[in-house]
PDB file of C-alpha atoms in Angstrom:
ATOM      1  CA  ASN A  70      70.938  99.489 128.224  1.00  0.00           C
ATOM      2  CA  PHE A  71      73.164  97.826 125.120  1.00  0.00           C
ATOM      3  CA  ASP A  72      71.622  94.803 122.767  1.00  0.00           C
ATOM      4  CA  LEU A  73      74.905  93.327 123.063  1.00  0.00           C
ATOM      5  CA  GLU A  74      73.203  91.259 120.045  1.00  0.00           C
ATOM      6  CA  TYR A  75      73.925  94.199 117.494  1.00  0.00           C
ATOM      7  CA  THR A  76      76.666  95.961 119.950  1.00  0.00           C
ATOM      8  CA  PHE A  77      80.223  96.672 118.152  1.00  0.00           C
ATOM      9  CA  PHE A  78      83.128  97.490 120.209  1.00  0.00           C
ATOM     10  CA  ASN A  79      86.297  98.710 119.108  1.00  0.00           C
ATOM     11  CA  PHE A  80      89.719  99.566 121.188  1.00  0.00           C
ATOM     12  CA  HIS A  81      93.005  99.337 121.195  1.00  0.00           C
ATOM     13  CA  LEU A  82      94.480  96.361 122.022  1.00  0.00           C
ATOM     14  CA  PRO A  83      96.892  95.996 125.532  1.00  0.00           C
ATOM     15  CA  LEU A  84     100.405  94.528 124.620  1.00  0.00           C
ATOM     16  CA  ASP A  85      99.974  90.963 123.774  1.00  0.00           C
ATOM     17  CA  PHE A  86     100.711  89.293 127.236  1.00  0.00           C
ATOM     18  CA  TYR A  87      98.857  85.956 128.071  1.00  0.00           C
ATOM     19  CA  PHE A  88      96.671  87.792 131.012  1.00  0.00           C
ATOM     20  CA  ALA A  89      96.175  91.087 129.132  1.00  0.00           C
ATOM     21  CA  TYR A  90      93.202  90.200 127.782  1.00  0.00           C
ATOM     22  CA  ASP A  91      91.327  88.786 130.441  1.00  0.00           C
ATOM     23  CA  PHE A  92      89.326  92.352 131.265  1.00  0.00           C
ATOM     24  CA  ILE A  93      88.340  92.627 127.653  1.00  0.00           C
ATOM     25  CA  PHE A  94      86.618  89.336 128.496  1.00  0.00           C
ATOM     26  CA  GLU A  95      84.998  89.217 131.636  1.00  0.00           C
ATOM     27  CA  LYS A  96      84.238  92.654 130.856  1.00  0.00           C
ATOM     28  CA  PHE A  97      82.131  92.426 127.628  1.00  0.00           C
ATOM     29  CA  HIS A  98      81.395  88.481 126.916  1.00  0.00           C
ATOM     30  CA  PRO A  99      82.369  88.598 122.850  1.00  0.00           C
ATOM     31  CA  ASP A 100      80.690  86.117 121.029  1.00  0.00           C
ATOM     32  CA  SER A 101      83.172  87.161 118.561  1.00  0.00           C
ATOM     33  CA  ILE A 102      86.526  88.624 117.299  1.00  0.00           C
ATOM     34  CA  VAL A 103      87.219  89.681 114.103  1.00  0.00           C
ATOM     35  CA  LEU A 104      91.138  90.190 113.280  1.00  0.00           C
ATOM     36  CA  MET A 105      92.285  91.677 109.989  1.00  0.00           C
ATOM     37  CA  ALA A 106      95.001  91.130 107.464  1.00  0.00           C
ATOM     38  CA  TRP A 107      97.873  89.319 108.833  1.00  0.00           C
ATOM     39  CA  GLU A 108      97.119  90.700 113.017  1.00  0.00           C
ATOM     40  CA  THR A 109      96.961  87.490 114.800  1.00  0.00           C
ATOM     41  CA  TRP A 110      97.678  88.477 118.282  1.00  0.00           C
ATOM     42  CA  PRO A 111      98.398  84.990 119.775  1.00  0.00           C
ATOM     43  CA  ASN A 112      97.689  85.414 123.442  1.00  0.00           C
ATOM     44  CA  LEU A 113      94.390  87.440 122.367  1.00  0.00           C
ATOM     45  CA  ILE A 114      93.108  84.317 120.097  1.00  0.00           C
ATOM     46  CA  GLN A 115      94.189  81.971 123.058  1.00  0.00           C
ATOM     47  CA  SER A 116      92.422  84.339 125.614  1.00  0.00           C
ATOM     48  CA  ALA A 117      89.685  83.825 123.027  1.00  0.00           C
ATOM     49  CA  LYS A 118      89.427  80.406 123.076  1.00  0.00           C
ATOM     50  CA  ARG A 119      89.506  80.177 126.898  1.00  0.00           C
ATOM     51  CA  TYR A 120      85.902  82.533 127.292  1.00  0.00           C
ATOM     52  CA  ASN A 121      84.843  80.663 124.163  1.00  0.00           C
ATOM     53  CA  CYS A 122      84.671  83.516 121.514  1.00  0.00           C
ATOM     54  CA  LYS A 123      84.963  82.891 117.993  1.00  0.00           C
ATOM     55  CA  VAL A 124      87.836  84.746 116.272  1.00  0.00           C
ATOM     56  CA  TYR A 125      87.692  85.281 112.673  1.00  0.00           C
ATOM     57  CA  LEU A 126      90.686  86.706 110.227  1.00  0.00           C
ATOM     58  CA  ALA A 127      89.541  88.944 107.472  1.00  0.00           C
ATOM     59  CA  SER A 128      90.801  90.597 103.990  1.00  0.00           C
ATOM     60  CA  ALA A 129      93.720  88.071 105.621  1.00  0.00           C
ATOM     61  CA  VAL A 130      97.425  88.180 103.433  1.00  0.00           C
ATOM     62  CA  PHE A 131     100.111  86.000 103.612  1.00  0.00           C
ATOM     63  CA  ASP A 132     103.359  86.366 101.525  1.00  0.00           C
ATOM     64  CA  PRO A 133     105.284  83.855 100.844  1.00  0.00           C
ATOM     65  CA  LYS A 134     108.270  85.126 101.193  1.00  0.00           C
ATOM     66  CA  SER A 135     107.117  85.673 104.719  1.00  0.00           C
ATOM     67  CA  ARG A 136     109.805  85.352 108.003  1.00  0.00           C
ATOM     68  CA  ARG A 137     106.355  83.244 109.055  1.00  0.00           C
ATOM     69  CA  ILE A 138     107.586  80.219 106.679  1.00  0.00           C
ATOM     70  CA  SER A 139     110.973  79.095 108.186  1.00  0.00           C
ATOM     71  CA  PHE A 140     110.811  76.235 110.211  1.00  0.00           C
ATOM     72  CA  PHE A 141     110.432  77.436 113.394  1.00  0.00           C
ATOM     73  CA  ALA A 142     107.772  80.631 112.666  1.00  0.00           C
ATOM     74  CA  ARG A 143     105.924  77.911 110.210  1.00  0.00           C
ATOM     75  CA  ALA A 144     105.248  76.002 113.115  1.00  0.00           C
ATOM     76  CA  LEU A 145     103.970  79.127 115.356  1.00  0.00           C
ATOM     77  CA  THR A 146     102.147  80.609 112.927  1.00  0.00           C
ATOM     78  CA  ARG A 147      99.993  77.471 112.103  1.00  0.00           C
ATOM     79  CA  SER A 148      99.691  76.558 115.903  1.00  0.00           C
ATOM     80  CA  VAL A 149      97.949  80.058 115.875  1.00  0.00           C
ATOM     81  CA  PHE A 150      95.713  79.780 112.490  1.00  0.00           C
ATOM     82  CA  GLN A 151      94.738  76.304 113.983  1.00  0.00           C
ATOM     83  CA  LYS A 152      93.016  78.339 116.587  1.00  0.00           C
ATOM     84  CA  LEU A 153      91.069  80.480 114.340  1.00  0.00           C
ATOM     85  CA  ASP A 154      87.220  79.594 113.283  1.00  0.00           C
ATOM     86  CA  GLY A 155      87.622  81.180 109.698  1.00  0.00           C
ATOM     87  CA  ILE A 156      89.882  82.841 107.714  1.00  0.00           C
ATOM     88  CA  SER A 157      89.133  85.122 104.831  1.00  0.00           C
ATOM     89  CA  PRO A 158      92.201  85.477 101.999  1.00  0.00           C
ATOM     90  CA  VAL A 159      92.134  88.958 100.176  1.00  0.00           C
ATOM     91  CA  ASN A 160      91.610  86.563  97.321  1.00  0.00           C
ATOM     92  CA  GLU A 161      90.671  82.909  95.864  1.00  0.00           C
ATOM     93  CA  SER A 162      94.983  82.421  95.525  1.00  0.00           C
ATOM     94  CA  MET A 163      95.505  82.492  99.070  1.00  0.00           C
ATOM     95  CA  ILE A 164      93.188  80.069  99.994  1.00  0.00           C
ATOM     96  CA  SER A 165      95.877  77.100  99.576  1.00  0.00           C
ATOM     97  CA  ALA A 166      98.637  79.159 101.777  1.00  0.00           C
ATOM     98  CA  PHE A 167      96.136  79.555 104.462  1.00  0.00           C
ATOM     99  CA  LEU A 168      94.609  75.686 104.140  1.00  0.00           C
ATOM    100  CA  GLY A 169      98.186  74.449 104.990  1.00  0.00           C
ATOM    101  CA  LEU A 170      97.974  76.492 108.045  1.00  0.00           C
ATOM    102  CA  ALA A 171      94.344  76.556 109.259  1.00  0.00           C
ATOM    103  CA  GLY A 172      93.118  73.969 111.521  1.00  0.00           C
ATOM    104  CA  LYS A 173      90.821  70.761 110.073  1.00  0.00           C
ATOM    105  CA  ASN A 174      87.773  72.811 111.523  1.00  0.00           C
ATOM    106  CA  THR A 175      88.939  75.900 110.494  1.00  0.00           C
ATOM    107  CA  GLN A 176      86.719  77.194 107.183  1.00  0.00           C
ATOM    108  CA  VAL A 177      88.427  79.395 104.324  1.00  0.00           C
ATOM    109  CA  VAL A 178      86.865  81.367 101.943  1.00  0.00           C
ATOM    110  CA  SER A 179      87.719  84.502 100.127  1.00  0.00           C
ATOM    111  CA  CYS A 180      85.196  87.441 100.330  1.00  0.00           C
ATOM    112  CA  GLY A 181      87.017  90.286  98.925  1.00  0.00           C
ATOM    113  CA  ASP A 182      89.914  92.485 100.473  1.00  0.00           C
ATOM    114  CA  SER A 183      88.112  95.108 102.714  1.00  0.00           C
ATOM    115  CA  ARG A 184      90.310  98.162 102.095  1.00  0.00           C
ATOM    116  CA  PHE A 185      89.104  98.612  98.361  1.00  0.00           C
ATOM    117  CA  ASP A 186      86.039  99.271  99.970  1.00  0.00           C
ATOM    118  CA  SER A 187      87.816 101.841 102.613  1.00  0.00           C
ATOM    119  CA  VAL A 188      89.422 103.521  99.679  1.00  0.00           C
ATOM    120  CA  VAL A 189      85.867 103.989  98.065  1.00  0.00           C
ATOM    121  CA  ASP A 190      84.864 105.268 101.031  1.00  0.00           C
ATOM    122  CA  LYS A 191      87.352 107.696 101.955  1.00  0.00           C
ATOM    123  CA  ILE A 192      87.792 109.431  98.051  1.00  0.00           C
ATOM    124  CA  LYS A 193      83.861 110.029  98.389  1.00  0.00           C
ATOM    125  CA  SER A 194      84.100 111.400 101.378  1.00  0.00           C
ATOM    126  CA  LYS A 195      86.652 113.826 101.185  1.00  0.00           C
ATOM    127  CA  THR A 196      87.223 117.241  98.876  1.00  0.00           C
ATOM    128  CA  PRO A 197      90.836 116.736  97.506  1.00  0.00           C
ATOM    129  CA  SER A 198      93.637 119.168  98.294  1.00  0.00           C
ATOM    130  CA  GLU A 199      94.329 122.374  96.281  1.00  0.00           C
ATOM    131  CA  SER A 200      97.426 120.939  94.981  1.00  0.00           C
ATOM    132  CA  PHE A 201      95.828 118.024  93.905  1.00  0.00           C
ATOM    133  CA  THR A 202      92.894 119.634  91.849  1.00  0.00           C
ATOM    134  CA  GLU A 203      95.890 121.986  90.182  1.00  0.00           C
ATOM    135  CA  PHE A 204      97.417 118.671  89.151  1.00  0.00           C
ATOM    136  CA  VAL A 205      94.663 117.005  87.669  1.00  0.00           C
ATOM    137  CA  LYS A 206      93.690 120.336  85.465  1.00  0.00           C
ATOM    138  CA  PHE A 207      97.231 119.938  83.711  1.00  0.00           C
ATOM    139  CA  TYR A 208      97.528 116.535  84.134  1.00  0.00           C
ATOM    140  CA  PRO A 209      97.514 115.048  80.378  1.00  0.00           C
ATOM    141  CA  HIS A 210      95.273 111.746  81.063  1.00  0.00           C
ATOM    142  CA  LYS A 211      91.772 111.839  82.289  1.00  0.00           C
ATOM    143  CA  LYS A 212      91.217 108.520  82.699  1.00  0.00           C
ATOM    144  CA  ILE A 213      93.649 106.458  85.524  1.00  0.00           C
ATOM    145  CA  LEU A 214      93.936 103.311  86.716  1.00  0.00           C
ATOM    146  CA  LEU A 215      94.851 103.211  90.526  1.00  0.00           C
ATOM    147  CA  LEU A 216      96.609  99.917  91.692  1.00  0.00           C
ATOM    148  CA  ALA A 217      97.213 100.379  95.606  1.00  0.00           C
ATOM    149  CA  SER A 218      98.594  98.124  98.335  1.00  0.00           C
ATOM    150  CA  THR A 219      99.439  95.795  95.772  1.00  0.00           C
ATOM    151  CA  TYR A 220     101.595  92.324  96.107  1.00  0.00           C
ATOM    152  CA  THR A 221     103.852  89.975  93.625  1.00  0.00           C
ATOM    153  CA  ASN A 222     100.909  87.924  93.482  1.00  0.00           C
ATOM    154  CA  CYS A 223      98.837  90.839  91.985  1.00  0.00           C
ATOM    155  CA  ASP A 224     101.243  91.782  89.519  1.00  0.00           C
ATOM    156  CA  GLU A 225     101.867  88.188  88.221  1.00  0.00           C
ATOM    157  CA  ILE A 226      97.576  88.977  87.120  1.00  0.00           C
ATOM    158  CA  LEU A 227      97.849  92.615  86.330  1.00  0.00           C
ATOM    159  CA  ILE A 228     100.880  93.644  84.321  1.00  0.00           C
ATOM    160  CA  PRO A 229     100.601  91.104  81.705  1.00  0.00           C
ATOM    161  CA  LYS A 230      97.258  93.000  80.696  1.00  0.00           C
ATOM    162  CA  LEU A 231      98.300  97.340  81.450  1.00  0.00           C
ATOM    163  CA  LYS A 232      99.683  97.109  77.309  1.00  0.00           C
ATOM    164  CA  GLU A 233      95.652  97.175  76.786  1.00  0.00           C
ATOM    165  CA  VAL A 234      95.172  99.444  79.162  1.00  0.00           C
ATOM    166  CA  LEU A 235      97.333 101.760  78.018  1.00  0.00           C
ATOM    167  CA  ASN A 236      96.206 101.341  74.538  1.00  0.00           C
ATOM    168  CA  LEU A 237      93.002 102.382  75.786  1.00  0.00           C
ATOM    169  CA  GLY A 238      94.621 105.622  77.030  1.00  0.00           C
ATOM    170  CA  TYR A 239      94.280 104.966  80.600  1.00  0.00           C
ATOM    171  CA  ALA A 240      97.812 106.259  82.852  1.00  0.00           C
ATOM    172  CA  VAL A 241      98.514 103.518  85.067  1.00  0.00           C
ATOM    173  CA  TRP A 242      99.667 104.324  88.785  1.00  0.00           C
ATOM    174  CA  ILE A 243     100.777 101.687  91.081  1.00  0.00           C
ATOM    175  CA  PHE A 244     101.503 101.970  94.807  1.00  0.00           C
ATOM    176  CA  PRO A 245     102.785  98.901  95.865  1.00  0.00           C
ATOM    177  CA  HIS A 246     101.940  97.723  99.572  1.00  0.00           C
ATOM    178  CA  LYS A 247     105.491  97.683 100.387  1.00  0.00           C
ATOM    179  CA  ILE A 248     107.668 100.941  98.920  1.00  0.00           C
ATOM    180  CA  ASP A 249     111.531  99.876  98.810  1.00  0.00           C
ATOM    181  CA  PRO A 250     114.037  99.502  96.279  1.00  0.00           C
ATOM    182  CA  ASP A 251     113.290  95.707  95.533  1.00  0.00           C
ATOM    183  CA  ARG A 252     109.613  95.672  95.336  1.00  0.00           C
ATOM    184  CA  ILE A 253     110.094  98.989  92.944  1.00  0.00           C
ATOM    185  CA  GLN A 254     112.450  97.159  90.507  1.00  0.00           C
ATOM    186  CA  GLU A 255     110.491  93.895  90.811  1.00  0.00           C
ATOM    187  CA  ILE A 256     107.561  95.941  89.677  1.00  0.00           C
TER     188      ILE A 256
END
């Protein structure tokens, strides 16, 4: 027997059709679902609401240049976001964008970015490859500031401070979230 109050299930979702989630809700009766980043599956959210299940969006991101801001897409995005019970943007600067999309009863509070914790856990639990270990031996900088999965709004805060970081003897490695020529040029 499971103590369902403390049991967590995770599994791959079916295709996002209106009827696709009924078996999940009928079998497991979840009280809440936590979606990550921008994974707002409209039919999943609608199904959750039909079964009185709360839906939260954690580590939420919203790019102002996204296709979701065109007139039609914004209306669809707003209708989905208004069904959410809570949204936790990755940083406080995104709160206003989510407040513009969220329903009046949707709580919007930034709790940080869980991806950071995930990366730290991976670094702590893995042994570096031999080629990486050899690279580090001969790399001239012993202090490295790693900026991973960055967005334009991150750049606006971090890049003006990089000269100070470089003057302290750090090397800076930037890994943008989206890697394409325009994004690299932007950085």
